[in-house]
mmCIF file of C-alpha atoms in Angstrom:
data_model
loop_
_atom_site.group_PDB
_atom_site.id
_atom_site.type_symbol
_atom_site.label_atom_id
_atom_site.label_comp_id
_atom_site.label_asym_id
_atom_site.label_seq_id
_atom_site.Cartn_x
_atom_site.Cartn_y
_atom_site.Cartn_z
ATOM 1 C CA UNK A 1 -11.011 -37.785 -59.612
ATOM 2 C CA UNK A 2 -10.174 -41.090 -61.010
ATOM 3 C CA UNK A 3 -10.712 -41.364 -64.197
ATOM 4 C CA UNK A 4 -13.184 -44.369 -66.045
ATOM 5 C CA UNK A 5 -14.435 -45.734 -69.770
ATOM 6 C CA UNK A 6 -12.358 -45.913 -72.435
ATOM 7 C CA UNK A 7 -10.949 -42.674 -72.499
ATOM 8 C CA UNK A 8 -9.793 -41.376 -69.181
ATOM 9 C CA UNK A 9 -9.979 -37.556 -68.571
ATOM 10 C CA UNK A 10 -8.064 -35.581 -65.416
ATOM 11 C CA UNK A 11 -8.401 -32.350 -64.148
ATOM 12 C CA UNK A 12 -6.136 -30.445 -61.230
ATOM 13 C CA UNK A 13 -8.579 -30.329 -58.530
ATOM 14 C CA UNK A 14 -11.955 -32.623 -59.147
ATOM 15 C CA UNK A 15 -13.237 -35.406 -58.198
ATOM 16 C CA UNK A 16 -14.356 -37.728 -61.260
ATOM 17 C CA UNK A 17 -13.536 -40.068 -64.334
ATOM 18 C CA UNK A 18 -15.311 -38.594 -67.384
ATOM 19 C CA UNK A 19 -14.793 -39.302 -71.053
ATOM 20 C CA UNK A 20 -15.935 -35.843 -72.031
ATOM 21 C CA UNK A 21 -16.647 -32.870 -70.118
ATOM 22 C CA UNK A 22 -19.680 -32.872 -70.055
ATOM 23 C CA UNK A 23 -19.756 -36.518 -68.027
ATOM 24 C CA UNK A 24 -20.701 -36.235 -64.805
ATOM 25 C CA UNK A 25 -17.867 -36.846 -61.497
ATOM 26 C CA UNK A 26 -16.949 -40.522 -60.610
ATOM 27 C CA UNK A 27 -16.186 -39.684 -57.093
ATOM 28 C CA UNK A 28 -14.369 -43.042 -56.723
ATOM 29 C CA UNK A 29 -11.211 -42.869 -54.531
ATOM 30 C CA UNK A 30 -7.720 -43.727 -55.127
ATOM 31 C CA UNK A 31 -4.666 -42.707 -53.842
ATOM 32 C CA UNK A 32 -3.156 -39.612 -55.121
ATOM 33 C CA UNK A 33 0.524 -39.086 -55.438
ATOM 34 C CA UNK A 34 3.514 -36.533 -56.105
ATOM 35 C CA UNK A 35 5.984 -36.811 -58.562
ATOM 36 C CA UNK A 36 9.061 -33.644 -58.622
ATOM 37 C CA UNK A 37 12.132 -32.936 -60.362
ATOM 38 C CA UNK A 38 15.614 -33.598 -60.076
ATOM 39 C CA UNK A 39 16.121 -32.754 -56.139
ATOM 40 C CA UNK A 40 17.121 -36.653 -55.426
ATOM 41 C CA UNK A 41 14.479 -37.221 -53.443
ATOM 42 C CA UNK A 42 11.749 -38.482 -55.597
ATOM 43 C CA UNK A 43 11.712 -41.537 -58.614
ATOM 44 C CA UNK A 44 11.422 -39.374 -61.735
ATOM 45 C CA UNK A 45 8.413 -40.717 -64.410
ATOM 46 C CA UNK A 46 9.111 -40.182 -67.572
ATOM 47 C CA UNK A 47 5.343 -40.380 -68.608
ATOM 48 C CA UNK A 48 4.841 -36.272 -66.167
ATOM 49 C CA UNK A 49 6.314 -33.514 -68.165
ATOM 50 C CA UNK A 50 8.683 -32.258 -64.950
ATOM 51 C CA UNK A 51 11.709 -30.038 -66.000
ATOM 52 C CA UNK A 52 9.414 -29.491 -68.679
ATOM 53 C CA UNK A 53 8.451 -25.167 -69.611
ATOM 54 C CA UNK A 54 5.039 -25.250 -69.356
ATOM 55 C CA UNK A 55 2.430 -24.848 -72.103
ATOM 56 C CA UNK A 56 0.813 -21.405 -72.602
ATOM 57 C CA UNK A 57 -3.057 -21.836 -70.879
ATOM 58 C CA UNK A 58 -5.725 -20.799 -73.066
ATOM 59 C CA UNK A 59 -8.885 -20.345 -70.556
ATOM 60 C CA UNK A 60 -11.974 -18.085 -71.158
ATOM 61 C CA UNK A 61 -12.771 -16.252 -67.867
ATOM 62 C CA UNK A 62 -11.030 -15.159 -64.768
ATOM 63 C CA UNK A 63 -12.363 -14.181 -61.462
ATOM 64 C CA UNK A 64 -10.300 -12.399 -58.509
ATOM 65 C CA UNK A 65 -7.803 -11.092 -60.907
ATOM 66 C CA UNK A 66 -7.449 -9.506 -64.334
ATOM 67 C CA UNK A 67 -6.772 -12.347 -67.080
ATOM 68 C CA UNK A 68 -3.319 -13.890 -66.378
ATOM 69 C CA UNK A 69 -0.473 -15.235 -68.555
ATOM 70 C CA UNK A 70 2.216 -17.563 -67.274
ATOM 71 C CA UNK A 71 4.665 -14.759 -68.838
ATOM 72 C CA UNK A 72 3.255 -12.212 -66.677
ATOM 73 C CA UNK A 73 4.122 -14.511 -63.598
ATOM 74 C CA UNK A 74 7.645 -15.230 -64.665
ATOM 75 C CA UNK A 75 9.723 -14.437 -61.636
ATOM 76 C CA UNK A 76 7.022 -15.797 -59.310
ATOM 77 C CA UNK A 77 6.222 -20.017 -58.073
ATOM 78 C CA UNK A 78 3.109 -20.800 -59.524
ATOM 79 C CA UNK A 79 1.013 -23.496 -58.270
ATOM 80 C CA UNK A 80 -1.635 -24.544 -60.544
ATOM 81 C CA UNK A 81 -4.895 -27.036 -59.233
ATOM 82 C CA UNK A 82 -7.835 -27.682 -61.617
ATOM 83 C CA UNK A 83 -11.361 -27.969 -59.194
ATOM 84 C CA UNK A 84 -14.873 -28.335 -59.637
ATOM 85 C CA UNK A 85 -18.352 -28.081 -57.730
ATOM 86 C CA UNK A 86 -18.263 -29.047 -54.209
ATOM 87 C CA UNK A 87 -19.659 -32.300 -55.401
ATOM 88 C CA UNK A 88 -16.518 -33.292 -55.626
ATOM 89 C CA UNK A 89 -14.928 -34.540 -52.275
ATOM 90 C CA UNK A 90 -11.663 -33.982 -53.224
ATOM 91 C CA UNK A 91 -12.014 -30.170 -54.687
ATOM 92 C CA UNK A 92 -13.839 -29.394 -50.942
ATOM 93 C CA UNK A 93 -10.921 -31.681 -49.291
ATOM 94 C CA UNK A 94 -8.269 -29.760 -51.267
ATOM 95 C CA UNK A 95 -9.781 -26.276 -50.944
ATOM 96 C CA UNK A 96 -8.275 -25.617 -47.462
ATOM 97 C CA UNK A 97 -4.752 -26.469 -48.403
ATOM 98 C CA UNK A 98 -5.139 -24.349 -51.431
ATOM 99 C CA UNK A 99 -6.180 -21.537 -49.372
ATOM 100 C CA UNK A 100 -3.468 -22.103 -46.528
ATOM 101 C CA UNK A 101 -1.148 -22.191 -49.508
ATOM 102 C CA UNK A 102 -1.736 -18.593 -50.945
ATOM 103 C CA UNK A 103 -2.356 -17.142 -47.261
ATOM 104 C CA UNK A 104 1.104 -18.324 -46.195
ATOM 105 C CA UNK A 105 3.587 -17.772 -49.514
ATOM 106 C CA UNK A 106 1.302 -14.993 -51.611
ATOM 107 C CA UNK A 107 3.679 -12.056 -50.140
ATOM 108 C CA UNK A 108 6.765 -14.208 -50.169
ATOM 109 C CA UNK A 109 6.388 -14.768 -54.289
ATOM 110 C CA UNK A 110 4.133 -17.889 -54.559
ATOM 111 C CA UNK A 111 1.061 -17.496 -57.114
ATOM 112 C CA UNK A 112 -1.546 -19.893 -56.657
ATOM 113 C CA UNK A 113 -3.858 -20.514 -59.680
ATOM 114 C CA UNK A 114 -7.489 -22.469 -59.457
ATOM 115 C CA UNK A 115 -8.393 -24.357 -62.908
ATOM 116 C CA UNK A 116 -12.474 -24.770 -63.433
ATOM 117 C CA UNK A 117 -13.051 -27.476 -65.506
ATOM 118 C CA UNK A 118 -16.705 -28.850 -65.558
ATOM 119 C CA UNK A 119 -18.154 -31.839 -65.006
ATOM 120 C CA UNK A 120 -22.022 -31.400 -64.349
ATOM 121 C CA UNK A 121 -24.552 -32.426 -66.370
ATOM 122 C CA UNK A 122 -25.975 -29.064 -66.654
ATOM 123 C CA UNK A 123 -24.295 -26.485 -68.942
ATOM 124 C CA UNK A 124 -21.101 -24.657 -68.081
ATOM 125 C CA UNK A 125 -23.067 -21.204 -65.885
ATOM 126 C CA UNK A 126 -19.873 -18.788 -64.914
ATOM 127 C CA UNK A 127 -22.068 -17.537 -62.339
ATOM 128 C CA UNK A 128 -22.241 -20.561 -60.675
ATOM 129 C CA UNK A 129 -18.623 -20.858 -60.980
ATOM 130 C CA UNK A 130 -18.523 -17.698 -59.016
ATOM 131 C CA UNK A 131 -20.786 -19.218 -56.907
ATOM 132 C CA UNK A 132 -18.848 -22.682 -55.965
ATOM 133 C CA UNK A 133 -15.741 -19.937 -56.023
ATOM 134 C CA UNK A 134 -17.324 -18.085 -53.324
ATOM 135 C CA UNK A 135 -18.135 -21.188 -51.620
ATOM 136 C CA UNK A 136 -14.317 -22.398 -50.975
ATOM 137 C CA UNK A 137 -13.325 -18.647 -50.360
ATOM 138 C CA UNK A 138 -10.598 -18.730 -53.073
ATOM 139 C CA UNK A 139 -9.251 -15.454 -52.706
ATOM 140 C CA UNK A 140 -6.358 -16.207 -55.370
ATOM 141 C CA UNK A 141 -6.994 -16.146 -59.190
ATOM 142 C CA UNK A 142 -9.544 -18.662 -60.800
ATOM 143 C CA UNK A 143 -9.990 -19.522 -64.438
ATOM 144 C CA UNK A 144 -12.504 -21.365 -66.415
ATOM 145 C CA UNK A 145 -10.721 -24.263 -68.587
ATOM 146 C CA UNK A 146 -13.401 -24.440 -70.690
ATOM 147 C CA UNK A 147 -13.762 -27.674 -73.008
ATOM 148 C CA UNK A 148 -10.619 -28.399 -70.986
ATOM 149 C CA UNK A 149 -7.915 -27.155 -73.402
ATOM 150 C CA UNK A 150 -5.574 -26.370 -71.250
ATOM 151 C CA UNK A 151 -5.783 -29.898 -68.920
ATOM 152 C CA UNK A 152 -5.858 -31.866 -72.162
ATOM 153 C CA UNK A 153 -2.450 -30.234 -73.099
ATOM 154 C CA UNK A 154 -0.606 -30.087 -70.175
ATOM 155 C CA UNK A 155 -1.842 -33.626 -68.691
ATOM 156 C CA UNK A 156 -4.703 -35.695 -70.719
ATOM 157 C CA UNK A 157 -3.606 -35.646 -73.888
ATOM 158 C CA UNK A 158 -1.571 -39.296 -75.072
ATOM 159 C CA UNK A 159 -1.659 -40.410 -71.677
ATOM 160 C CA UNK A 160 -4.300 -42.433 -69.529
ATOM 161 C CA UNK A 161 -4.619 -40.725 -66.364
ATOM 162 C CA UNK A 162 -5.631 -41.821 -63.193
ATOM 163 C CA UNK A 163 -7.202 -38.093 -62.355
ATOM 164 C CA UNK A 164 -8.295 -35.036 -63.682
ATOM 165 C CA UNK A 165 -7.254 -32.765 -60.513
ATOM 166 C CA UNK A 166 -3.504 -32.858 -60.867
ATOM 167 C CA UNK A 167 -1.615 -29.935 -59.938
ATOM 168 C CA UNK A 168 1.378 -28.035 -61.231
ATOM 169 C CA UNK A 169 4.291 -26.568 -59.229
ATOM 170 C CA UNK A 170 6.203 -23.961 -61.428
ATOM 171 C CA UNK A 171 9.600 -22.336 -60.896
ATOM 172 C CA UNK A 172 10.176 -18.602 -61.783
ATOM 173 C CA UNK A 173 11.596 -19.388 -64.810
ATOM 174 C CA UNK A 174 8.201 -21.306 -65.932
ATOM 175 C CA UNK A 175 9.248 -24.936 -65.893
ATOM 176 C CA UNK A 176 7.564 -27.522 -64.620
ATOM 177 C CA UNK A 177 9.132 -28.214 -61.155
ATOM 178 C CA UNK A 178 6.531 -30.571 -59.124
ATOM 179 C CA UNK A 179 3.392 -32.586 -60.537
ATOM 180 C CA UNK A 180 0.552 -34.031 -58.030
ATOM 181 C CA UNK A 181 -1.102 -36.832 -59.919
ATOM 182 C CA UNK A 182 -4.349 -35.596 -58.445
ATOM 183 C CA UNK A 183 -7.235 -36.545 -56.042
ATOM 184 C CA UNK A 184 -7.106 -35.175 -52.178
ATOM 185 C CA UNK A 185 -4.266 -32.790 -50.912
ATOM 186 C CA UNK A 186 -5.201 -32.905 -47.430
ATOM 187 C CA UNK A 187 -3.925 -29.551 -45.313
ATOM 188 C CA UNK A 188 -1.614 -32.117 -43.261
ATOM 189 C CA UNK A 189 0.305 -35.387 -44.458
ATOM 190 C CA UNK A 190 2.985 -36.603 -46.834
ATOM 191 C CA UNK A 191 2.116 -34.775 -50.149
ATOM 192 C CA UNK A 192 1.654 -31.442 -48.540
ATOM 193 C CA UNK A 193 4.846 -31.485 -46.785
ATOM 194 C CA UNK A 194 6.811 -32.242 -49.792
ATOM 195 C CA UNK A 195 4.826 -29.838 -51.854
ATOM 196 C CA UNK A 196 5.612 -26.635 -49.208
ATOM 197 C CA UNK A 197 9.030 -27.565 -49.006
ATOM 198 C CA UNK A 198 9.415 -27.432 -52.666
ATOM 199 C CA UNK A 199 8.003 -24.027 -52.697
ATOM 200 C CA UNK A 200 10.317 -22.633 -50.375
ATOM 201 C CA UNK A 201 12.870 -24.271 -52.238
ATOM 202 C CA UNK A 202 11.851 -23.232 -55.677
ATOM 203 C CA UNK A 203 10.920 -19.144 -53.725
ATOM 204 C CA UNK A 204 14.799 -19.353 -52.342
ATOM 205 C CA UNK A 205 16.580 -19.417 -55.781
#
């Protein structure tokens, strides 16, 4: 999403600008972008928190999984993407890769993590959650950000965003290996390439 108004928000996978979460999606586009760590191949910014352990998430509800800590996947690649409704054309762009993602590294040590954070007018409904989860057949592990605690920490906070849908590559060890700045990861291109062959990278140590 790109963000607008004075205060931009971003969340892993959406679509929108919003200065609270309650603000509906600006589905504006703008082109999305990858930033990684110290593998040479990439300009490092020092305003992404790469190399960085990341923060603890604090969400509310999970679906397809018991409730999840990032210390219970130590010893796996996480890759974290914050979504919302299909009224977002980048969450129902991205939700393919996503799901290509967990089908092809799941058994090989990759966990894949969805991020709700809401944007509708209405109130936040987990059953409709459920719903929209059903929807893009996310088979992997889904939590509700709610109030977006954990986005604000690891991305929003002191920092003017151009999305709310970044996502999060994590080595075993927890630190932050990869950051996409958000918007569409389409199943084939530039950003997707770079981001699989930083998993296997990051699954071979």
């Amino acid at each position: 999403m790109m963000l607008t108004g004075g205060y931009a928000l971003i969340a892993l996978a959406a679509c929108g600008a919003a200065a609270t979460p309650a603000s509906p999606a600006d589905h504006a586009a703008a082109a999305p972008g990858s930033r990684h760590g110290d593998d040479g191949s990439t300009p490092r910014d020092a305003a992404l928190p790469i190399d960085q352990p990341a923060p603890p998430w604090q969400v509310s509800q999970w679906f397809n999984s018991p409730p999840l800590t990032l210390a219970q996947l130590r010893g796996k690649v996480v890759f974290v993407r914050w979504f919302m409704g299909p009224s977002c054309p980048f969450c129902s762009g991205t939700a393919p890769t996503l799901r290509a993602l967990h089908e092809r590294y799941a058994d090989k040590g990759l966990a894949v993590i969805g991020m709700y954070h809401h944007k509708e007018e209405t109130p936040l409904d987990p059953d409709q959650v459920a719903g929209w989860i059903r929807h893009y057949d996310y088979q992997f592990p889904v939590a509700i950000d709610k109030d977006w605690t954990t986005l604000r920490r690891w991305w929003l906070d002191g920092h003017d965003r151009p999305y709310t849908s970044a996502s999060f590559l994590i080595d075993k060890q927890g630190v932050i290996r990869r950051v996409h700045l958000g918007g569409l990861i389409a199943p084939q291109g530039d950003d997707i390439t770079a981001i699989r062959a930083d998993i296997e990278r990051l699954l071979a140590q």
